[in-house]
Structures are given as structure tokens and as C-alpha cells.
mmCIF file of N, CA and C in Angstrom:
data_model
loop_
_atom_site.group_PDB
_atom_site.id
_atom_site.type_symbol
_atom_site.label_atom_id
_atom_site.label_comp_id
_atom_site.label_asym_id
_atom_site.label_seq_id
_atom_site.Cartn_x
_atom_site.Cartn_y
_atom_site.Cartn_z
ATOM 1 N N MET A 84 1.141 -1.334 -0.205
ATOM 2 C CA MET A 84 0.421 0.138 0.097
ATOM 3 C C MET A 84 0.976 1.369 -0.352
ATOM 4 N N THR A 85 0.523 2.637 -0.740
ATOM 5 C CA THR A 85 1.387 2.920 -0.966
ATOM 6 C C THR A 85 1.052 4.620 -0.068
ATOM 7 N N PRO A 86 1.641 5.546 0.352
ATOM 8 C CA PRO A 86 1.360 6.218 1.657
ATOM 9 C C PRO A 86 0.418 6.915 0.824
ATOM 10 N N ASP A 87 -0.177 7.675 1.063
ATOM 11 C CA ASP A 87 -1.261 9.022 0.427
ATOM 12 C C ASP A 87 0.127 10.792 1.036
ATOM 13 N N HIS A 88 0.458 10.751 0.613
ATOM 14 C CA HIS A 88 1.063 12.164 0.281
ATOM 15 C C HIS A 88 0.140 14.016 0.241
ATOM 16 N N SER A 89 -1.884 13.528 -0.335
ATOM 17 C CA SER A 89 -2.090 14.728 -0.574
ATOM 18 C C SER A 89 -1.788 15.650 0.263
ATOM 19 N N HIS A 90 -2.138 15.602 1.712
ATOM 20 C CA HIS A 90 -2.174 16.386 2.650
ATOM 21 C C HIS A 90 -0.719 17.044 2.411
ATOM 22 N N MET A 91 0.042 17.081 2.018
ATOM 23 C CA MET A 91 1.142 17.718 1.891
ATOM 24 C C MET A 91 1.650 18.303 0.526
ATOM 25 N N THR A 92 0.217 18.867 -0.493
ATOM 26 C CA THR A 92 0.696 19.741 -1.510
ATOM 27 C C THR A 92 0.698 20.708 -1.769
ATOM 28 N N ASN A 93 -0.208 21.184 -0.411
ATOM 29 C CA ASN A 93 -0.035 22.440 -0.523
ATOM 30 C C ASN A 93 1.127 22.904 1.050
ATOM 31 N N TRP A 94 1.385 21.787 1.054
ATOM 32 C CA TRP A 94 2.778 22.268 2.340
ATOM 33 C C TRP A 94 4.100 23.331 2.004
ATOM 34 N N THR A 95 4.096 24.322 3.336
ATOM 35 C CA THR A 95 5.124 25.329 2.458
ATOM 36 C C THR A 95 5.938 25.454 3.765
ATOM 37 N N PRO A 96 7.693 26.034 3.644
ATOM 38 C CA PRO A 96 7.967 25.652 5.107
ATOM 39 C C PRO A 96 7.843 26.725 5.762
ATOM 40 N N PRO A 97 8.099 26.404 6.536
ATOM 41 C CA PRO A 97 7.654 27.650 7.946
ATOM 42 C C PRO A 97 9.452 28.793 8.133
ATOM 43 N N GLN A 98 8.243 29.739 8.402
ATOM 44 C CA GLN A 98 9.391 30.876 8.153
ATOM 45 C C GLN A 98 10.369 31.215 9.395
ATOM 46 N N SER A 99 11.510 31.773 8.776
ATOM 47 C CA SER A 99 12.860 31.878 10.116
ATOM 48 C C SER A 99 12.449 32.299 11.441
ATOM 49 N N THR A 100 12.797 31.642 11.938
ATOM 50 C CA THR A 100 12.643 31.373 13.316
ATOM 51 C C THR A 100 13.430 32.675 13.568
ATOM 52 N N ASN A 101 12.509 33.499 14.257
ATOM 53 C CA ASN A 101 12.657 33.830 15.419
ATOM 54 C C ASN A 101 13.751 34.833 15.975
ATOM 55 N N LEU A 102 15.020 34.893 15.950
ATOM 56 C CA LEU A 102 15.378 34.318 17.636
ATOM 57 C C LEU A 102 15.518 35.248 18.193
ATOM 58 N N VAL A 103 15.808 36.138 18.003
ATOM 59 C CA VAL A 103 14.957 37.457 19.780
ATOM 60 C C VAL A 103 13.887 36.711 20.148
ATOM 61 N N ASP A 104 13.034 36.779 19.460
ATOM 62 C CA ASP A 104 11.405 36.254 20.685
ATOM 63 C C ASP A 104 12.303 34.708 20.476
ATOM 64 N N LEU A 105 13.153 34.008 20.803
ATOM 65 C CA LEU A 105 13.252 32.948 21.600
ATOM 66 C C LEU A 105 14.152 33.427 22.411
ATOM 67 N N GLY A 106 14.918 33.705 22.578
ATOM 68 C CA GLY A 106 16.317 34.091 23.459
ATOM 69 C C GLY A 106 16.324 35.317 24.138
ATOM 70 N N PHE A 107 15.538 36.238 23.613
ATOM 71 C CA PHE A 107 15.952 37.468 24.206
ATOM 72 C C PHE A 107 15.038 37.403 26.140
ATOM 73 N N MET A 108 14.451 36.832 26.474
ATOM 74 C CA MET A 108 13.699 37.392 27.844
ATOM 75 C C MET A 108 14.907 36.182 28.512
ATOM 76 N N ASP A 109 15.251 34.841 28.271
ATOM 77 C CA ASP A 109 15.957 34.471 29.007
ATOM 78 C C ASP A 109 17.863 35.114 29.051
ATOM 79 N N SER A 110 17.972 35.759 28.106
ATOM 80 C CA SER A 110 19.155 36.852 27.855
ATOM 81 C C SER A 110 19.336 38.101 29.070
ATOM 82 N N ARG A 111 18.339 38.769 28.867
ATOM 83 C CA ARG A 111 17.537 39.564 30.321
ATOM 84 C C ARG A 111 17.333 39.300 30.728
ATOM 85 N N SER A 112 17.242 38.471 31.748
ATOM 86 C CA SER A 112 17.231 37.529 32.787
ATOM 87 C C SER A 112 18.618 36.919 32.950
ATOM 88 N N LYS A 113 19.448 36.582 32.307
ATOM 89 C CA LYS A 113 21.241 36.385 32.566
ATOM 90 C C LYS A 113 21.482 37.872 32.803
ATOM 91 N N LEU A 114 21.567 38.568 32.066
ATOM 92 C CA LEU A 114 21.727 39.777 32.161
ATOM 93 C C LEU A 114 21.870 40.342 33.675
ATOM 94 N N ILE A 115 20.460 40.655 34.182
ATOM 95 C CA ILE A 115 20.227 41.342 35.518
ATOM 96 C C ILE A 115 21.432 40.732 36.030
ATOM 97 N N ASP A 116 20.677 38.950 36.198
ATOM 98 C CA ASP A 116 20.980 38.489 37.113
ATOM 99 C C ASP A 116 22.691 38.423 37.637
ATOM 100 N N LEU A 117 23.267 39.150 36.326
ATOM 101 C CA LEU A 117 24.889 38.727 36.676
ATOM 102 C C LEU A 117 25.039 40.858 36.810
ATOM 103 N N ALA A 118 23.920 41.586 36.612
ATOM 104 C CA ALA A 118 24.561 42.721 37.112
ATOM 105 C C ALA A 118 24.152 42.409 39.010
ATOM 106 N N ALA A 119 23.486 42.444 39.239
ATOM 107 C CA ALA A 119 22.760 41.924 41.252
ATOM 108 C C ALA A 119 24.287 41.152 41.530
ATOM 109 N N PHE A 120 24.876 39.719 40.487
ATOM 110 C CA PHE A 120 25.896 39.925 40.726
ATOM 111 C C PHE A 120 27.289 40.474 41.305
ATOM 112 N N LEU A 121 27.128 41.517 40.571
ATOM 113 C CA LEU A 121 28.215 42.658 40.826
ATOM 114 C C LEU A 121 27.965 43.426 41.671
ATOM 115 N N ASP A 122 27.310 43.332 41.530
ATOM 116 C CA ASP A 122 25.965 44.848 42.598
ATOM 117 C C ASP A 122 26.500 44.427 44.275
ATOM 118 N N ARG A 123 26.642 43.179 44.312
ATOM 119 C CA ARG A 123 26.979 41.768 45.324
ATOM 120 C C ARG A 123 28.332 42.792 45.968
ATOM 121 N N VAL A 124 29.005 42.120 44.834
ATOM 122 C CA VAL A 124 30.438 41.592 44.466
ATOM 123 C C VAL A 124 31.437 43.382 45.944
ATOM 124 N N GLN A 125 30.682 43.662 44.690
ATOM 125 C CA GLN A 125 30.869 45.144 44.825
ATOM 126 C C GLN A 125 30.498 45.848 46.323
ATOM 127 N N ARG A 126 29.517 45.882 46.547
ATOM 128 C CA ARG A 126 29.050 46.463 48.149
ATOM 129 C C ARG A 126 29.763 45.345 49.450
ATOM 130 N N SER A 127 30.185 44.464 48.527
ATOM 131 C CA SER A 127 30.741 43.428 49.720
ATOM 132 C C SER A 127 32.346 44.113 50.047
ATOM 133 N N GLY A 128 33.174 44.625 49.150
ATOM 134 C CA GLY A 128 34.952 45.048 48.575
ATOM 135 C C GLY A 128 35.556 43.550 47.738
ATOM 136 N N GLN A 129 34.191 42.467 47.304
ATOM 137 C CA GLN A 129 34.923 41.638 47.119
ATOM 138 C C GLN A 129 35.302 41.898 44.959
ATOM 139 N N ASP A 130 35.043 42.292 45.026
ATOM 140 C CA ASP A 130 34.917 43.230 43.785
ATOM 141 C C ASP A 130 36.700 43.346 43.111
ATOM 142 N N GLY A 131 37.898 42.704 43.482
ATOM 143 C CA GLY A 131 39.021 42.533 43.606
ATOM 144 C C GLY A 131 39.354 41.105 43.259
ATOM 145 N N ASP A 132 38.036 40.415 42.926
ATOM 146 C CA ASP A 132 38.708 38.441 42.609
ATOM 147 C C ASP A 132 39.051 38.585 41.281
ATOM 148 N N PHE A 133 40.102 37.620 40.776
ATOM 149 C CA PHE A 133 40.290 37.631 39.984
ATOM 150 C C PHE A 133 39.405 36.805 38.672
ATOM 151 N N ARG A 134 37.831 36.225 39.398
ATOM 152 C CA ARG A 134 36.879 35.859 38.714
ATOM 153 C C ARG A 134 36.217 37.100 38.146
ATOM 154 N N VAL A 135 35.771 38.017 38.779
ATOM 155 C CA VAL A 135 35.058 39.408 39.121
ATOM 156 C C VAL A 135 36.156 39.777 37.591
ATOM 157 N N GLN A 136 36.555 39.760 38.442
ATOM 158 C CA GLN A 136 37.645 40.833 36.898
ATOM 159 C C GLN A 136 37.217 40.051 36.047
ATOM 160 N N ALA A 137 37.946 39.046 35.503
ATOM 161 C CA ALA A 137 37.666 38.018 34.120
ATOM 162 C C ALA A 137 35.781 38.195 33.495
ATOM 163 N N LEU A 138 35.115 38.391 35.032
ATOM 164 C CA LEU A 138 33.683 37.891 34.004
ATOM 165 C C LEU A 138 33.241 39.619 33.806
ATOM 166 N N LYS A 139 34.185 40.647 34.516
ATOM 167 C CA LYS A 139 33.978 42.020 33.221
ATOM 168 C C LYS A 139 34.544 42.533 32.744
ATOM 169 N N HIS A 140 36.303 41.605 32.303
ATOM 170 C CA HIS A 140 36.788 41.320 31.009
ATOM 171 C C HIS A 140 36.152 40.511 29.889
ATOM 172 N N ALA A 141 35.196 39.541 30.583
ATOM 173 C CA ALA A 141 34.179 38.514 29.682
ATOM 174 C C ALA A 141 32.929 40.634 28.845
ATOM 175 N N ILE A 142 32.748 40.648 29.599
ATOM 176 C CA ILE A 142 31.614 41.227 29.875
ATOM 177 C C ILE A 142 31.930 42.871 28.686
ATOM 178 N N THR A 143 33.026 42.659 28.445
ATOM 179 C CA THR A 143 33.619 43.976 27.534
ATOM 180 C C THR A 143 34.224 43.437 25.844
ATOM 181 N N LEU A 144 34.209 41.863 25.914
ATOM 182 C CA LEU A 144 34.646 40.854 24.681
ATOM 183 C C LEU A 144 32.979 41.243 24.036
ATOM 184 N N LEU A 145 31.467 41.311 24.725
ATOM 185 C CA LEU A 145 30.505 41.357 24.603
ATOM 186 C C LEU A 145 30.527 42.264 23.795
ATOM 187 N N GLN A 146 30.826 43.754 23.649
ATOM 188 C CA GLN A 146 30.513 44.583 22.703
ATOM 189 C C GLN A 146 30.939 44.684 21.314
ATOM 190 N N LYS A 147 32.092 43.201 21.279
ATOM 191 C CA LYS A 147 32.518 42.997 20.151
ATOM 192 C C LYS A 147 31.689 43.197 19.202
ATOM 193 N N ASN A 148 31.591 43.478 17.421
ATOM 194 C CA ASN A 148 30.071 43.224 16.443
ATOM 195 C C ASN A 148 31.328 41.681 15.696
ATOM 196 N N GLU A 149 32.146 40.618 16.568
ATOM 197 C CA GLU A 149 32.058 40.057 15.685
ATOM 198 C C GLU A 149 31.693 38.769 15.645
ATOM 199 N N PRO A 150 31.296 37.574 14.354
ATOM 200 C CA PRO A 150 30.488 36.470 14.640
ATOM 201 C C PRO A 150 31.669 35.023 15.677
ATOM 202 N N GLN A 151 32.687 35.382 16.598
ATOM 203 C CA GLN A 151 32.936 34.437 17.285
ATOM 204 C C GLN A 151 33.454 34.440 18.518
ATOM 205 N N ARG A 152 31.873 35.535 19.334
ATOM 206 C CA ARG A 152 32.264 36.367 20.548
ATOM 207 C C ARG A 152 32.038 35.102 21.388
ATOM 208 N N ALA A 153 31.112 34.738 21.726
ATOM 209 C CA ALA A 153 31.376 33.229 22.774
ATOM 210 C C ALA A 153 32.310 32.181 22.974
ATOM 211 N N ARG A 154 33.455 32.619 21.787
ATOM 212 C CA ARG A 154 34.368 31.700 21.561
ATOM 213 C C ARG A 154 35.781 32.249 22.081
ATOM 214 N N GLU A 155 35.957 33.805 22.018
ATOM 215 C CA GLU A 155 35.766 34.563 23.115
ATOM 216 C C GLU A 155 36.162 35.308 24.202
ATOM 217 N N VAL A 156 35.114 35.044 24.376
ATOM 218 C CA VAL A 156 34.483 34.388 26.057
ATOM 219 C C VAL A 156 34.875 33.784 27.138
ATOM 220 N N LEU A 157 34.521 32.670 26.330
ATOM 221 C CA LEU A 157 35.096 30.825 26.778
ATOM 222 C C LEU A 157 36.464 30.406 26.750
ATOM 223 N N LEU A 158 37.133 31.582 26.209
ATOM 224 C CA LEU A 158 38.972 31.625 25.887
ATOM 225 C C LEU A 158 39.715 32.281 27.050
ATOM 226 N N SER A 159 38.972 33.541 27.058
ATOM 227 C CA SER A 159 39.004 34.479 28.016
ATOM 228 C C SER A 159 39.433 33.638 29.500
ATOM 229 N N PHE A 160 38.823 33.177 30.297
ATOM 230 C CA PHE A 160 37.975 31.920 31.520
ATOM 231 C C PHE A 160 39.246 31.511 31.269
ATOM 232 N N SER A 161 40.346 30.556 30.131
ATOM 233 C CA SER A 161 40.659 29.784 30.121
ATOM 234 C C SER A 161 42.301 29.994 29.890
ATOM 235 N N ASP A 162 42.705 29.235 30.731
ATOM 236 C CA ASP A 162 44.714 29.110 31.121
ATOM 237 C C ASP A 162 44.800 29.286 29.543
ATOM 238 N N PRO A 163 45.804 29.342 28.887
ATOM 239 C CA PRO A 163 46.146 30.105 27.433
ATOM 240 C C PRO A 163 47.588 29.245 28.494
ATOM 241 N N SER A 164 48.084 28.430 28.585
ATOM 242 C CA SER A 164 49.119 27.774 28.901
ATOM 243 C C SER A 164 49.591 25.755 27.948
ATOM 244 N N GLU A 165 51.052 26.212 27.753
ATOM 245 C CA GLU A 165 50.201 25.007 26.833
ATOM 246 C C GLU A 165 50.902 23.391 27.480
ATOM 247 N N GLU A 166 52.075 24.051 28.497
ATOM 248 C CA GLU A 166 52.872 22.697 28.843
ATOM 249 C C GLU A 166 52.229 22.458 30.103
ATOM 250 N N PRO A 167 52.064 21.058 29.839
ATOM 251 C CA PRO A 167 51.476 20.794 31.593
ATOM 252 C C PRO A 167 51.779 20.904 32.307
ATOM 253 N N ILE A 168 50.937 21.206 34.336
ATOM 254 C CA ILE A 168 51.791 21.743 35.097
ATOM 255 C C ILE A 168 52.086 20.250 35.716
ATOM 256 N N ALA A 169 53.453 20.600 36.489
ATOM 257 C CA ALA A 169 53.665 18.807 36.878
ATOM 258 C C ALA A 169 52.294 18.289 38.361
ATOM 259 N N LYS A 170 52.307 18.763 38.579
ATOM 260 C CA LYS A 170 51.961 18.471 39.830
ATOM 261 C C LYS A 170 50.105 19.996 39.880
ATOM 262 N N ALA A 171 49.095 18.828 40.535
ATOM 263 C CA ALA A 171 47.404 20.273 40.128
ATOM 264 C C ALA A 171 47.721 20.574 41.710
ATOM 265 N N THR A 172 47.204 21.491 42.060
ATOM 266 C CA THR A 172 46.766 22.570 43.185
ATOM 267 C C THR A 172 46.214 22.070 44.201
ATOM 268 N N THR A 173 45.172 22.211 42.842
ATOM 269 C CA THR A 173 43.874 22.094 42.913
ATOM 270 C C THR A 173 42.840 20.687 43.385
ATOM 271 N N GLN A 174 41.704 21.041 43.946
ATOM 272 C CA GLN A 174 40.713 19.981 43.371
ATOM 273 C C GLN A 174 40.569 19.930 42.058
ATOM 274 N N GLY A 175 39.383 20.835 42.420
ATOM 275 C CA GLY A 175 38.984 21.328 41.566
ATOM 276 C C GLY A 175 38.695 22.286 40.207
ATOM 277 N N ALA A 176 38.012 23.363 39.856
ATOM 278 C CA ALA A 176 38.517 24.674 38.790
ATOM 279 C C ALA A 176 37.515 24.859 39.457
ATOM 280 N N ILE A 177 38.409 26.465 39.230
ATOM 281 C CA ILE A 177 37.952 27.445 39.962
ATOM 282 C C ILE A 177 37.554 28.788 38.890
ATOM 283 N N GLY A 178 36.989 27.880 37.627
ATOM 284 C CA GLY A 178 35.838 29.265 36.570
ATOM 285 C C GLY A 178 36.635 29.979 35.790
ATOM 286 N N ALA A 179 38.109 30.395 36.507
ATOM 287 C CA ALA A 179 39.030 31.004 36.093
ATOM 288 C C ALA A 179 40.179 31.322 35.758
ATOM 289 N N TYR A 180 41.207 31.591 34.504
ATOM 290 C CA TYR A 180 42.813 32.019 34.686
ATOM 291 C C TYR A 180 42.868 32.718 35.999
ATOM 292 N N LYS A 181 43.500 32.180 36.765
ATOM 293 C CA LYS A 181 44.532 33.187 38.024
ATOM 294 C C LYS A 181 45.153 33.790 37.080
ATOM 295 N N GLY A 182 45.495 32.894 36.327
ATOM 296 C CA GLY A 182 47.327 34.448 36.828
ATOM 297 C C GLY A 182 48.336 34.349 37.129
#
């Protein structure tokens, strides 16, 4: 038995997805959370912490009008050294390169 595809004759491809509609509110929420975090850190006098400084540097990378922002932000938190260390000094990740 051959499947009946007659119902597909008037099919049209969907319109392009509106990425702003899909992601704006989530991105807005994350940005407000980040601003609130930075406010709390500043009020507590901890804004000199290397991780906070790494966040602030990463925020400046968002201003660039280049298509590799996510890559650049990720790399900004990464250890740039290529040689392995002899022995780990901590047990877990700390989220940013201390330099």
C-alpha cells in the first residue's frame, strides 16, 4: 500500500525562526542576574577578586561586533599555557584563569 501524500501538496516551509523572540527574555534575565551579582560583590568589597575581574573582562568582549563572541568569552576564562603542570594545586575548577 502506497502512503497518501496528497495532504502535503500545499505544504510551505516555516518562516525563518525569530531568534530574538526565542532568546531575548532568557538573555535579559541572565544579564540582570549578572548585574545583581556584580552589585553584591562590589558592596561586599570583593570586586577585586580575579574571577570578578575575569567576568568584567568577558563583558567587554560582548561589545565586539564579531561573530566569535562566545569563543572569545570562553577563551578569556581559560588557561592559555600549553605545557602541562607537574602536579595539580587544587582539586577542582575555579572557573577563571588566575594568571
